[in-house]
mmCIF file of C-alpha atoms and ligand atoms in Angstrom:
data_model
loop_
_atom_site.group_PDB
_atom_site.id
_atom_site.type_symbol
_atom_site.label_atom_id
_atom_site.label_comp_id
_atom_site.label_asym_id
_atom_site.label_seq_id
_atom_site.Cartn_x
_atom_site.Cartn_y
_atom_site.Cartn_z
ATOM 1 C CA MET A 3 22.428 -10.184 12.282
ATOM 2 C CA PRO A 4 20.279 -9.503 9.077
ATOM 3 C CA VAL A 5 16.473 -10.363 10.379
ATOM 4 C CA GLU A 6 13.629 -10.638 7.817
ATOM 5 C CA GLU A 7 10.088 -11.416 8.054
ATOM 6 C CA ILE A 8 8.294 -14.208 5.825
ATOM 7 C CA THR A 9 4.954 -14.906 4.711
ATOM 8 C CA LEU A 10 3.251 -17.909 3.746
ATOM 9 C CA THR A 11 -0.294 -19.046 2.921
ATOM 10 C CA ALA A 12 -1.753 -21.994 4.500
ATOM 11 C CA LYS A 13 -4.678 -23.415 3.090
ATOM 12 C CA PHE A 14 -7.328 -25.543 4.637
ATOM 13 C CA LYS A 15 -10.194 -27.350 3.054
ATOM 14 C CA VAL A 16 -13.242 -26.717 5.415
ATOM 15 C CA ASP A 17 -14.689 -29.515 6.807
ATOM 16 C CA LEU A 18 -18.769 -29.098 6.003
ATOM 17 C CA VAL A 19 -20.021 -32.777 6.960
ATOM 18 C CA ASP A 20 -21.300 -31.351 10.253
ATOM 19 C CA VAL A 21 -22.552 -28.170 9.603
ATOM 20 C CA ASP A 22 -26.250 -27.903 9.023
ATOM 21 C CA GLU A 23 -27.922 -26.767 6.147
ATOM 22 C CA ALA A 24 -29.115 -23.288 7.715
ATOM 23 C CA MET A 25 -25.541 -22.377 8.518
ATOM 24 C CA ILE A 26 -24.218 -23.577 5.323
ATOM 25 C CA SER A 27 -26.977 -21.278 3.745
ATOM 26 C CA GLU A 28 -25.970 -18.374 6.159
ATOM 27 C CA ILE A 29 -22.293 -18.528 4.718
ATOM 28 C CA TYR A 30 -23.467 -18.446 1.064
ATOM 29 C CA ARG A 31 -25.609 -15.476 1.781
ATOM 30 C CA LEU A 32 -22.407 -13.808 3.415
ATOM 31 C CA PHE A 33 -20.465 -14.342 -0.134
ATOM 32 C CA GLU A 34 -23.485 -13.330 -2.168
ATOM 33 C CA GLU A 35 -23.716 -10.044 -0.011
ATOM 34 C CA TYR A 36 -19.952 -9.565 0.217
ATOM 35 C CA ARG A 37 -20.067 -9.637 -3.856
ATOM 36 C CA TRP A 38 -22.895 -7.283 -4.308
ATOM 37 C CA ILE A 39 -20.792 -4.831 -1.541
ATOM 38 C CA VAL A 40 -17.210 -5.044 -3.670
ATOM 39 C CA ASN A 41 -19.184 -4.532 -7.267
ATOM 40 C CA GLU A 42 -20.848 -1.449 -5.893
ATOM 41 C CA LEU A 43 -17.547 -0.532 -4.574
ATOM 42 C CA ILE A 44 -15.773 -1.133 -7.972
ATOM 43 C CA GLU A 45 -18.544 0.935 -9.519
ATOM 44 C CA TYR A 46 -17.909 3.727 -7.596
ATOM 45 C CA ALA A 47 -14.146 3.438 -7.444
ATOM 46 C CA HIS A 48 -14.193 3.380 -11.297
ATOM 47 C CA SER A 49 -16.754 6.372 -11.884
ATOM 48 C CA HIS A 50 -14.663 8.500 -9.464
ATOM 49 C CA GLY A 51 -11.192 7.539 -10.121
ATOM 50 C CA ILE A 52 -10.490 6.255 -6.732
ATOM 51 C CA THR A 53 -7.856 3.826 -6.015
ATOM 52 C CA SER A 54 -7.371 4.043 -2.054
ATOM 53 C CA PRO A 55 -9.200 2.016 -0.136
ATOM 54 C CA ARG A 56 -9.573 4.627 2.845
ATOM 55 C CA ARG A 57 -11.130 7.126 0.755
ATOM 56 C CA LEU A 58 -13.423 4.540 -0.585
ATOM 57 C CA TRP A 59 -14.489 3.736 2.906
ATOM 58 C CA TYR A 60 -15.093 7.232 3.641
ATOM 59 C CA ALA A 61 -17.227 7.746 0.805
ATOM 60 C CA LYS A 62 -19.197 4.553 1.003
ATOM 61 C CA TYR A 63 -19.109 3.221 4.323
ATOM 62 C CA HIS A 64 -22.568 5.022 5.657
ATOM 63 C CA GLU A 65 -24.223 4.019 2.795
ATOM 64 C CA LEU A 66 -23.288 0.514 3.020
ATOM 65 C CA ARG A 67 -24.139 0.108 6.625
ATOM 66 C CA GLN A 68 -27.333 1.061 6.075
ATOM 67 C CA LYS A 69 -28.056 -0.868 2.868
ATOM 68 C CA TYR A 70 -26.766 -3.925 4.360
ATOM 69 C CA PRO A 71 -27.458 -3.485 8.709
ATOM 70 C CA THR A 72 -26.738 -7.011 9.497
ATOM 71 C CA ILE A 73 -23.290 -7.686 8.219
ATOM 72 C CA PRO A 74 -20.737 -6.844 10.558
ATOM 73 C CA SER A 75 -18.723 -4.104 9.744
ATOM 74 C CA HIS A 76 -15.529 -5.281 9.321
ATOM 75 C CA TYR A 77 -16.707 -7.031 6.186
ATOM 76 C CA ILE A 78 -17.032 -3.549 4.848
ATOM 77 C CA HIS A 79 -13.313 -2.587 5.838
ATOM 78 C CA THR A 80 -12.167 -5.531 3.875
ATOM 79 C CA ALA A 81 -14.374 -5.275 0.928
ATOM 80 C CA CYS A 82 -12.907 -1.693 0.438
ATOM 81 C CA ARG A 83 -9.380 -2.957 0.558
ATOM 82 C CA LEU A 84 -9.991 -5.884 -1.810
ATOM 83 C CA THR A 85 -11.641 -3.445 -3.914
ATOM 84 C CA SER A 86 -8.836 -1.014 -4.133
ATOM 85 C CA SER A 87 -6.496 -3.936 -4.930
ATOM 86 C CA ILE A 88 -8.870 -5.296 -7.792
ATOM 87 C CA TYR A 89 -8.990 -1.673 -9.292
ATOM 88 C CA ARG A 90 -5.349 -1.319 -9.202
ATOM 89 C CA CYS A 91 -4.647 -4.685 -10.504
ATOM 90 C CA PHE A 92 -7.165 -3.707 -13.336
ATOM 91 C CA LEU A 93 -5.680 -0.519 -14.072
ATOM 92 C CA HIS A 94 -2.228 -1.937 -14.221
ATOM 93 C CA LYS A 95 -3.277 -4.489 -16.444
ATOM 94 C CA LYS A 96 -5.383 -2.102 -18.744
ATOM 95 C CA ARG A 97 -2.092 -0.229 -19.113
ATOM 96 C CA LEU A 98 -0.210 -3.099 -20.460
ATOM 97 C CA ARG A 99 -3.387 -4.225 -22.645
ATOM 98 C CA MET A 100 -3.591 -7.487 -20.589
ATOM 99 C CA CYS A 101 -7.215 -7.120 -20.184
ATOM 100 C CA GLU A 102 -10.815 -6.040 -21.788
ATOM 101 C CA GLY A 103 -13.503 -4.608 -20.434
ATOM 102 C CA GLU A 104 -14.692 -1.215 -19.117
ATOM 103 C CA ARG A 105 -14.129 -2.134 -15.524
ATOM 104 C CA PRO A 106 -13.576 -5.195 -13.419
ATOM 105 C CA ILE A 107 -15.954 -7.597 -12.251
ATOM 106 C CA PHE A 108 -15.778 -9.465 -8.900
ATOM 107 C CA LYS A 109 -17.236 -13.115 -9.162
ATOM 108 C CA GLY A 110 -17.559 -13.431 -5.356
ATOM 109 C CA ARG A 111 -15.854 -16.314 -4.676
ATOM 110 C CA THR A 112 -13.499 -14.834 -2.354
ATOM 111 C CA ILE A 113 -14.126 -12.879 1.012
ATOM 112 C CA TRP A 114 -11.400 -11.308 3.094
ATOM 113 C CA LEU A 115 -11.240 -11.785 6.647
ATOM 114 C CA ASP A 116 -9.169 -9.552 9.037
ATOM 115 C CA ASP A 117 -8.560 -10.404 12.707
ATOM 116 C CA LYS A 118 -12.181 -9.021 13.814
ATOM 117 C CA LEU A 119 -13.744 -11.435 11.463
ATOM 118 C CA PHE A 120 -11.895 -14.738 12.104
ATOM 119 C CA LYS A 121 -10.503 -16.442 14.893
ATOM 120 C CA LEU A 122 -7.951 -19.625 14.471
ATOM 121 C CA ASP A 123 -7.678 -22.187 17.522
ATOM 122 C CA SER A 124 -4.056 -23.651 15.499
ATOM 123 C CA GLU A 125 -3.996 -26.280 18.345
ATOM 124 C CA ASN A 126 -6.850 -28.363 16.956
ATOM 125 C CA TRP A 127 -7.188 -26.365 13.496
ATOM 126 C CA LYS A 128 -10.585 -24.947 14.284
ATOM 127 C CA ALA A 129 -11.648 -21.870 12.701
ATOM 128 C CA SER A 130 -14.623 -19.417 13.718
ATOM 129 C CA ILE A 131 -15.999 -16.804 11.549
ATOM 130 C CA ILE A 132 -18.643 -14.131 12.081
ATOM 131 C CA LEU A 133 -21.893 -14.423 10.135
ATOM 132 C CA HIS A 134 -24.802 -12.018 9.572
ATOM 133 C CA GLY A 135 -26.016 -10.651 13.191
ATOM 134 C CA ARG A 136 -22.688 -10.965 15.082
ATOM 135 C CA ARG A 137 -23.203 -14.776 15.466
ATOM 136 C CA TRP A 138 -20.001 -16.793 15.399
ATOM 137 C CA ILE A 139 -19.770 -20.079 13.524
ATOM 138 C CA ALA A 140 -17.063 -23.031 14.423
ATOM 139 C CA LEU A 141 -15.718 -24.723 11.309
ATOM 140 C CA ARG A 142 -13.444 -27.684 11.193
ATOM 141 C CA LEU A 143 -10.594 -27.564 8.993
ATOM 142 C CA PHE A 144 -9.057 -30.581 7.228
ATOM 143 C CA HIS A 145 -5.448 -30.467 7.844
ATOM 144 C CA GLY A 146 -2.379 -32.996 7.551
ATOM 145 C CA ARG A 147 1.489 -32.783 8.471
ATOM 146 C CA TYR A 148 1.842 -30.089 5.966
ATOM 147 C CA HIS A 149 0.011 -27.741 8.407
ATOM 148 C CA ASP A 150 2.197 -28.658 11.317
ATOM 149 C CA LYS A 151 4.923 -25.695 10.234
ATOM 150 C CA PHE A 152 2.420 -23.050 10.613
ATOM 151 C CA ARG A 153 1.482 -23.524 14.495
ATOM 152 C CA ASP A 154 4.577 -21.692 15.705
ATOM 153 C CA MET A 155 4.119 -19.059 13.138
ATOM 154 C CA GLU A 156 2.197 -15.677 13.496
ATOM 155 C CA LEU A 157 -1.307 -15.514 12.644
ATOM 156 C CA GLY A 158 -2.221 -12.731 10.043
ATOM 157 C CA GLU A 159 -5.248 -12.509 7.710
ATOM 158 C CA ALA A 160 -7.228 -14.928 5.805
ATOM 159 C CA ARG A 161 -9.242 -15.809 2.809
ATOM 160 C CA LEU A 162 -12.628 -17.460 2.870
ATOM 161 C CA VAL A 163 -12.762 -18.708 -0.735
ATOM 162 C CA LEU A 164 -15.600 -20.873 -2.318
ATOM 163 C CA ARG A 165 -14.725 -22.881 -5.022
ATOM 164 C CA GLU A 166 -16.688 -23.455 -8.052
ATOM 165 C CA ASP A 167 -17.483 -27.078 -7.117
ATOM 166 C CA GLY A 168 -18.857 -25.889 -3.841
ATOM 167 C CA ASP A 169 -15.703 -26.558 -1.627
ATOM 168 C CA LEU A 170 -14.882 -23.878 0.644
ATOM 169 C CA TYR A 171 -11.472 -23.339 1.758
ATOM 170 C CA LEU A 172 -9.639 -20.879 4.333
ATOM 171 C CA ASN A 173 -6.484 -19.668 3.318
ATOM 172 C CA VAL A 174 -4.485 -18.146 6.105
ATOM 173 C CA ALA A 175 -1.586 -16.250 5.883
ATOM 174 C CA PHE A 176 1.583 -16.696 8.642
ATOM 175 C CA SER A 177 4.300 -14.981 8.995
ATOM 176 C CA ARG A 178 7.853 -15.575 10.917
ATOM 177 C CA THR A 179 11.008 -13.320 11.708
ATOM 178 C CA VAL A 180 13.975 -15.248 10.625
ATOM 179 C CA THR A 181 17.249 -14.557 11.270
ATOM 180 C CA LEU A 182 19.832 -14.765 8.400
ATOM 181 C CA PRO A 183 23.380 -15.826 8.839
ATOM 182 C CA GLU A 184 25.981 -13.195 8.159
ATOM 183 C CA MET A 185 27.788 -12.945 4.828
ATOM 184 C CA SER A 186 31.457 -14.134 5.240
ATOM 185 C CA ALA A 187 34.304 -15.926 2.698
ATOM 186 C CA ASP A 188 34.736 -18.280 5.277
ATOM 187 C CA ALA A 189 31.026 -19.573 5.089
ATOM 188 C CA ARG A 190 30.033 -22.837 3.601
ATOM 189 C CA VAL A 191 28.148 -21.898 0.278
ATOM 190 C CA ILE A 192 26.314 -24.059 -2.671
ATOM 191 C CA ALA A 193 26.162 -22.326 -5.810
ATOM 192 C CA VAL A 194 23.279 -22.937 -8.252
ATOM 193 C CA ASP A 195 23.446 -22.343 -11.723
ATOM 194 C CA VAL A 196 20.186 -22.684 -13.750
ATOM 195 C CA ASN A 197 20.027 -24.353 -17.530
ATOM 196 C CA GLU A 198 17.330 -24.893 -19.689
ATOM 197 C CA ASN A 199 16.518 -28.649 -18.611
ATOM 198 C CA PHE A 200 18.536 -28.971 -15.489
ATOM 199 C CA ILE A 201 19.467 -27.325 -12.522
ATOM 200 C CA VAL A 202 23.421 -27.824 -11.586
ATOM 201 C CA TYR A 203 24.305 -26.810 -7.607
ATOM 202 C CA GLY A 204 27.518 -27.545 -5.543
ATOM 203 C CA ASN A 205 30.787 -26.192 -4.592
ATOM 204 C CA ASN A 206 34.465 -26.741 -4.912
ATOM 205 C CA ASP A 207 33.966 -30.167 -2.988
ATOM 206 C CA PHE A 208 30.946 -31.772 -5.233
ATOM 207 C CA VAL A 209 28.610 -30.990 -8.093
ATOM 208 C CA GLU A 210 25.345 -32.338 -8.563
ATOM 209 C CA ARG A 211 22.513 -32.233 -11.248
ATOM 210 C CA PHE A 212 18.887 -31.923 -11.205
ATOM 211 C CA GLU A 213 16.882 -32.953 -14.236
ATOM 212 C CA THR A 214 13.899 -30.416 -14.669
ATOM 213 C CA ASN A 215 13.365 -30.735 -18.514
ATOM 214 C CA GLU A 216 11.828 -27.627 -18.331
ATOM 215 C CA GLY A 217 12.866 -26.800 -21.915
ATOM 216 C CA ILE A 218 11.039 -29.948 -23.115
ATOM 217 C CA ILE A 219 7.831 -29.216 -21.343
ATOM 218 C CA ARG A 220 7.686 -25.745 -22.845
ATOM 219 C CA THR A 221 8.125 -26.989 -26.178
ATOM 220 C CA ARG A 222 5.314 -29.418 -25.608
ATOM 221 C CA TYR A 223 2.990 -26.744 -24.550
ATOM 222 C CA PHE A 224 4.025 -24.439 -26.899
ATOM 223 C CA LEU A 225 3.147 -26.696 -29.791
ATOM 224 C CA LYS A 226 -0.013 -27.495 -28.132
ATOM 225 C CA ARG A 227 -1.093 -23.883 -28.192
ATOM 226 C CA ARG A 228 0.212 -23.320 -31.689
ATOM 227 C CA ARG A 229 -2.280 -26.458 -32.455
ATOM 228 C CA ILE A 230 -5.218 -24.767 -30.344
ATOM 229 C CA ARG A 231 -4.748 -21.351 -32.323
ATOM 230 C CA SER A 232 -4.866 -22.778 -35.884
ATOM 231 C CA LYS A 233 -7.608 -25.635 -35.005
ATOM 232 C CA ILE A 234 -10.144 -24.210 -32.535
ATOM 233 C CA ARG A 235 -12.501 -21.770 -34.310
ATOM 234 C CA GLY A 236 -14.432 -19.941 -31.564
ATOM 235 C CA ARG A 237 -12.542 -17.166 -29.971
ATOM 236 C CA GLU A 238 -13.804 -17.328 -26.617
ATOM 237 C CA LEU A 239 -13.352 -21.528 -26.709
ATOM 238 C CA GLN A 240 -9.938 -20.861 -27.850
ATOM 239 C CA ARG A 241 -8.955 -18.263 -25.139
ATOM 240 C CA ARG A 242 -10.159 -20.483 -22.452
ATOM 241 C CA LEU A 243 -8.285 -23.407 -23.813
ATOM 242 C CA LEU A 244 -5.040 -21.411 -23.733
ATOM 243 C CA GLU A 245 -5.546 -20.135 -20.536
ATOM 244 C CA LYS A 246 -6.140 -23.806 -19.044
ATOM 245 C CA TYR A 247 -3.029 -25.033 -20.988
ATOM 246 C CA ARG A 248 -0.721 -22.016 -19.821
ATOM 247 C CA GLY A 249 -2.127 -22.591 -16.342
ATOM 248 C CA ARG A 250 -1.141 -26.375 -16.551
ATOM 249 C CA GLU A 251 1.952 -25.647 -17.610
ATOM 250 C CA TRP A 252 2.768 -23.323 -14.929
ATOM 251 C CA ARG A 253 1.631 -25.437 -12.461
ATOM 252 C CA ARG A 254 3.714 -28.120 -13.428
ATOM 253 C CA ILE A 255 6.872 -26.321 -13.609
ATOM 254 C CA ARG A 256 6.447 -24.997 -10.652
ATOM 255 C CA GLU A 257 6.247 -28.020 -8.720
ATOM 256 C CA ILE A 258 9.421 -28.806 -10.542
ATOM 257 C CA TYR A 259 10.931 -25.869 -9.154
ATOM 258 C CA TYR A 260 9.582 -26.403 -5.487
ATOM 259 C CA LYS A 261 11.341 -29.919 -5.768
ATOM 260 C CA ALA A 262 14.518 -28.495 -6.967
ATOM 261 C CA ALA A 263 15.159 -25.866 -4.083
ATOM 262 C CA LYS A 264 13.962 -28.675 -1.890
ATOM 263 C CA ARG A 265 16.662 -30.437 -3.034
ATOM 264 C CA ILE A 266 18.988 -27.847 -2.929
ATOM 265 C CA ILE A 267 18.219 -26.507 0.455
ATOM 266 C CA SER A 268 18.379 -29.978 2.379
ATOM 267 C CA ARG A 269 21.889 -30.645 0.435
ATOM 268 C CA ALA A 270 23.013 -27.003 1.980
ATOM 269 C CA LEU A 271 21.891 -28.044 5.640
ATOM 270 C CA GLU A 272 23.152 -31.690 5.316
ATOM 271 C CA ILE A 273 26.928 -30.265 4.486
ATOM 272 C CA GLY A 274 26.380 -27.130 6.931
ATOM 273 C CA ALA A 275 26.449 -24.741 3.984
ATOM 274 C CA THR A 276 24.532 -21.428 5.205
ATOM 275 C CA ILE A 277 24.646 -19.223 1.983
ATOM 276 C CA ILE A 278 23.465 -20.049 -1.481
ATOM 277 C CA VAL A 279 25.070 -18.478 -4.291
ATOM 278 C CA ILE A 280 23.075 -17.724 -7.601
ATOM 279 C CA GLU A 281 23.630 -15.702 -10.780
ATOM 280 C CA ASP A 282 22.018 -12.073 -10.481
ATOM 281 C CA LEU A 283 20.640 -12.144 -14.102
ATOM 282 C CA LYS A 284 20.217 -8.551 -13.576
ATOM 283 C CA HIS A 285 23.859 -7.954 -14.843
ATOM 284 C CA LEU A 286 23.021 -9.361 -17.938
ATOM 285 C CA ASN A 287 21.636 -7.691 -21.032
ATOM 286 C CA GLU A 288 19.882 -8.813 -23.821
ATOM 287 C CA GLU A 289 22.916 -9.635 -26.066
ATOM 288 C CA ASP A 290 24.905 -11.629 -23.344
ATOM 289 C CA MET A 291 21.745 -13.824 -22.943
ATOM 290 C CA GLY A 292 22.060 -14.648 -26.806
ATOM 291 C CA SER A 293 18.313 -14.002 -26.677
ATOM 292 C CA LYS A 294 17.989 -12.798 -30.244
ATOM 293 C CA GLU A 295 15.196 -15.636 -30.033
ATOM 294 C CA LEU A 296 12.072 -15.585 -27.651
ATOM 295 C CA ASN A 297 13.494 -18.528 -25.963
ATOM 296 C CA GLY A 298 16.023 -16.542 -23.974
ATOM 297 C CA ARG A 299 13.756 -13.838 -22.736
ATOM 298 C CA LEU A 300 11.209 -16.805 -21.834
ATOM 299 C CA HIS A 301 14.073 -18.794 -20.062
ATOM 300 C CA ARG A 302 14.868 -15.517 -17.879
ATOM 301 C CA TRP A 303 11.257 -14.746 -16.786
ATOM 302 C CA SER A 304 10.661 -18.208 -15.373
ATOM 303 C CA TYR A 305 14.325 -17.907 -13.989
ATOM 304 C CA ARG A 306 13.012 -15.295 -11.900
ATOM 305 C CA ARG A 307 10.404 -17.344 -10.734
ATOM 306 C CA PHE A 308 12.564 -20.020 -9.703
ATOM 307 C CA GLN A 309 14.923 -17.551 -7.960
ATOM 308 C CA ARG A 310 11.818 -16.249 -5.961
ATOM 309 C CA ILE A 311 11.010 -19.841 -4.741
ATOM 310 C CA LEU A 312 14.381 -20.744 -4.053
ATOM 311 C CA GLU A 313 15.288 -17.651 -1.840
ATOM 312 C CA TYR A 314 11.752 -18.064 0.031
ATOM 313 C CA GLN A 315 12.139 -21.541 0.706
ATOM 314 C CA ALA A 316 15.943 -20.868 1.462
ATOM 315 C CA LYS A 317 15.076 -17.994 3.952
ATOM 316 C CA LEU A 318 12.446 -20.325 5.677
ATOM 317 C CA TYR A 319 15.277 -22.727 6.555
ATOM 318 C CA GLY A 320 17.528 -19.994 7.792
ATOM 319 C CA LEU A 321 19.526 -19.598 4.778
ATOM 320 C CA SER A 322 20.813 -16.865 3.098
ATOM 321 C CA VAL A 323 20.521 -16.355 -0.556
ATOM 322 C CA ARG A 324 22.979 -13.911 -2.562
ATOM 323 C CA TYR A 325 23.431 -12.796 -5.795
ATOM 324 C CA VAL A 326 26.513 -12.701 -7.781
ATOM 325 C CA ASP A 327 27.632 -11.188 -11.062
ATOM 326 C CA PRO A 328 27.374 -14.211 -13.502
ATOM 327 C CA ALA A 329 29.362 -12.678 -16.356
ATOM 328 C CA TYR A 330 32.076 -15.066 -17.896
ATOM 329 C CA THR A 331 31.203 -17.780 -15.124
ATOM 330 C CA SER A 332 31.222 -20.597 -17.927
ATOM 331 C CA SER A 333 34.161 -19.400 -19.961
ATOM 332 C CA ILE A 334 37.063 -18.546 -17.756
ATOM 333 C CA CYS A 335 39.342 -21.106 -15.766
ATOM 334 C CA PRO A 336 37.936 -21.442 -11.811
ATOM 335 C CA ILE A 337 41.573 -21.743 -10.644
ATOM 336 C CA CYS A 338 44.040 -19.408 -12.667
ATOM 337 C CA GLY A 339 41.471 -17.010 -14.311
ATOM 338 C CA ASP A 340 42.553 -17.953 -17.497
ATOM 339 C CA GLU A 341 40.330 -18.200 -20.858
ATOM 340 C CA LEU A 342 38.952 -21.611 -21.239
ATOM 341 C CA ASN A 343 38.714 -23.532 -24.666
ATOM 342 C CA PRO A 344 36.431 -26.531 -25.625
ATOM 343 C CA SER A 345 38.331 -29.553 -25.280
ATOM 344 C CA GLN A 346 38.735 -32.213 -28.071
ATOM 345 C CA ASN A 347 37.677 -34.849 -25.604
ATOM 346 C CA GLY A 348 33.770 -34.263 -25.433
ATOM 347 C CA HIS A 349 31.381 -31.195 -26.150
ATOM 348 C CA ARG A 350 30.715 -30.384 -22.625
ATOM 349 C CA LEU A 351 34.415 -30.536 -21.308
ATOM 350 C CA MET A 352 36.316 -27.252 -21.250
ATOM 351 C CA ARG A 353 40.072 -27.147 -20.924
ATOM 352 C CA CYS A 354 42.596 -24.348 -19.271
ATOM 353 C CA LEU A 355 45.669 -23.941 -21.472
ATOM 354 C CA ARG A 356 47.686 -22.575 -18.506
ATOM 355 C CA CYS A 357 46.939 -24.677 -15.811
ATOM 356 C CA GLY A 358 45.758 -27.896 -17.686
ATOM 357 C CA LEU A 359 42.278 -27.936 -15.732
ATOM 358 C CA GLU A 360 39.793 -30.166 -17.845
ATOM 359 C CA GLU A 361 36.155 -30.056 -16.669
ATOM 360 C CA ASP A 362 32.601 -30.235 -17.259
ATOM 361 C CA ARG A 363 31.160 -26.705 -18.219
ATOM 362 C CA ASP A 364 28.541 -27.352 -15.339
ATOM 363 C CA VAL A 365 31.227 -27.798 -12.748
ATOM 364 C CA ILE A 366 33.219 -24.979 -13.975
ATOM 365 C CA ALA A 367 30.118 -22.680 -13.627
ATOM 366 C CA VAL A 368 29.410 -23.771 -9.899
ATOM 367 C CA ARG A 369 32.998 -23.444 -9.027
ATOM 368 C CA ASN A 370 33.044 -20.039 -10.678
ATOM 369 C CA LEU A 371 30.002 -18.686 -8.833
ATOM 370 C CA THR A 372 31.502 -19.809 -5.615
ATOM 371 C CA ARG A 373 34.742 -18.278 -6.238
ATOM 372 C CA ARG A 374 33.041 -15.064 -7.016
ATOM 373 C CA TYR A 375 30.888 -14.859 -3.732
ATOM 374 C CA CYS A 376 34.360 -15.382 -2.044
ATOM 375 C CA GLU A 377 36.102 -12.602 -4.111
ATOM 376 C CA GLU A 378 33.372 -9.948 -3.699
ATOM 377 C CA CYS A 379 33.393 -11.182 0.431
ATOM 378 C CA MET A 380 37.157 -10.200 0.442
ATOM 379 C CA LYS A 381 36.590 -6.936 -1.489
ATOM 380 C CA ALA A 382 33.860 -5.944 0.489
ATOM 381 C CA LYS A 383 35.944 -6.756 3.769
ATOM 382 C CA ALA A 384 39.158 -4.577 2.524
ATOM 383 C CA SER A 385 36.902 -1.991 1.824
ATOM 384 C CA HIS A 386 35.398 -1.672 5.027
ATOM 385 C CA ARG A 387 32.117 -1.667 3.618
ATOM 386 C CA PRO A 388 29.090 -3.721 4.632
ATOM 387 C CA LEU A 389 28.401 -6.698 2.296
ATOM 388 C CA PHE A 390 25.488 -6.160 0.336
ATOM 389 C CA ASP A 391 23.075 -4.226 1.169
ATOM 390 C CA VAL A 392 20.560 -6.335 2.940
HETATM 391 ZN ZN1 ZN B 28 43.573 -22.667 -15.812
#
């Protein structure tokens, strides 16, 4: 059975009510020193063209140690790693011309904690963090039922985040190894077909629809952005507003994606399906998508994001996601394979002249995806090669 490791981040707000003033200012001092260290490292990385955290560490560790003698040494380790990832990300964006400025500036709202810098008591949800002079501070974390699922997962690294409003968060990475079900033609499946405003899922026994209204939401935000571009004069203000609305749009859509994924997965669990079948858009090229307009590309881009969310969530519940070639899934008959024609009885209905099938387009797409999965299973079995490379 294929085995895979999945990682999830748990966010905790830190309860600062019972923490005394002196300790809080110690934490602020830590943030400030960490910021200095990272910015110094960025400067060095930039002027020497270094992207490797190890090389940064060799070059700067002793100097930083002397300059900041009371900070525990592992903060310098993680600062090197953080710097490296910030700098790499910057270079990548620079190549794509997605950012301005000579070099990145670290605003200092994040501290990267490895296993030497923090401990977590997941029974009581308390964290201990090491401060200057190797003193530990215990912090209570706000938690809810959402956090329970992390209790039996493996603890990874964490990030301490200081929000602009002064709230302190601890974002902890957890991982779990999952065993995913084997692919086989007799496994129960749910096929998923993503459209602009709804997601259809089901198999030969049932088909359901989840309204996302994504296209409508996107159009609304598109118009909003256009208004900002034409009405707002200041360049900086314009940029900030555009960013704000872009963020808001994506958060809204992401929430809908999560809901859709949840619905599909719970339905799969209900009917005992172990495989989720979804279109593999890699098979398609521009012309197939009919994406002369921007819309097609946008749709594809967000479709990938939905895929990622669905795949991730599915794995958490021990379900496998399989991609199949989507060519012609909406234009051939799922029963006899003949070409379909639009029916006279309604614009979403399709009709097969050979076997007389008359069905809604969505139902046809879902049935075809289900069928295609089975065909690929059979083919793989016949040729004795392992099914899909995992
Ligand atoms: Zn037919």
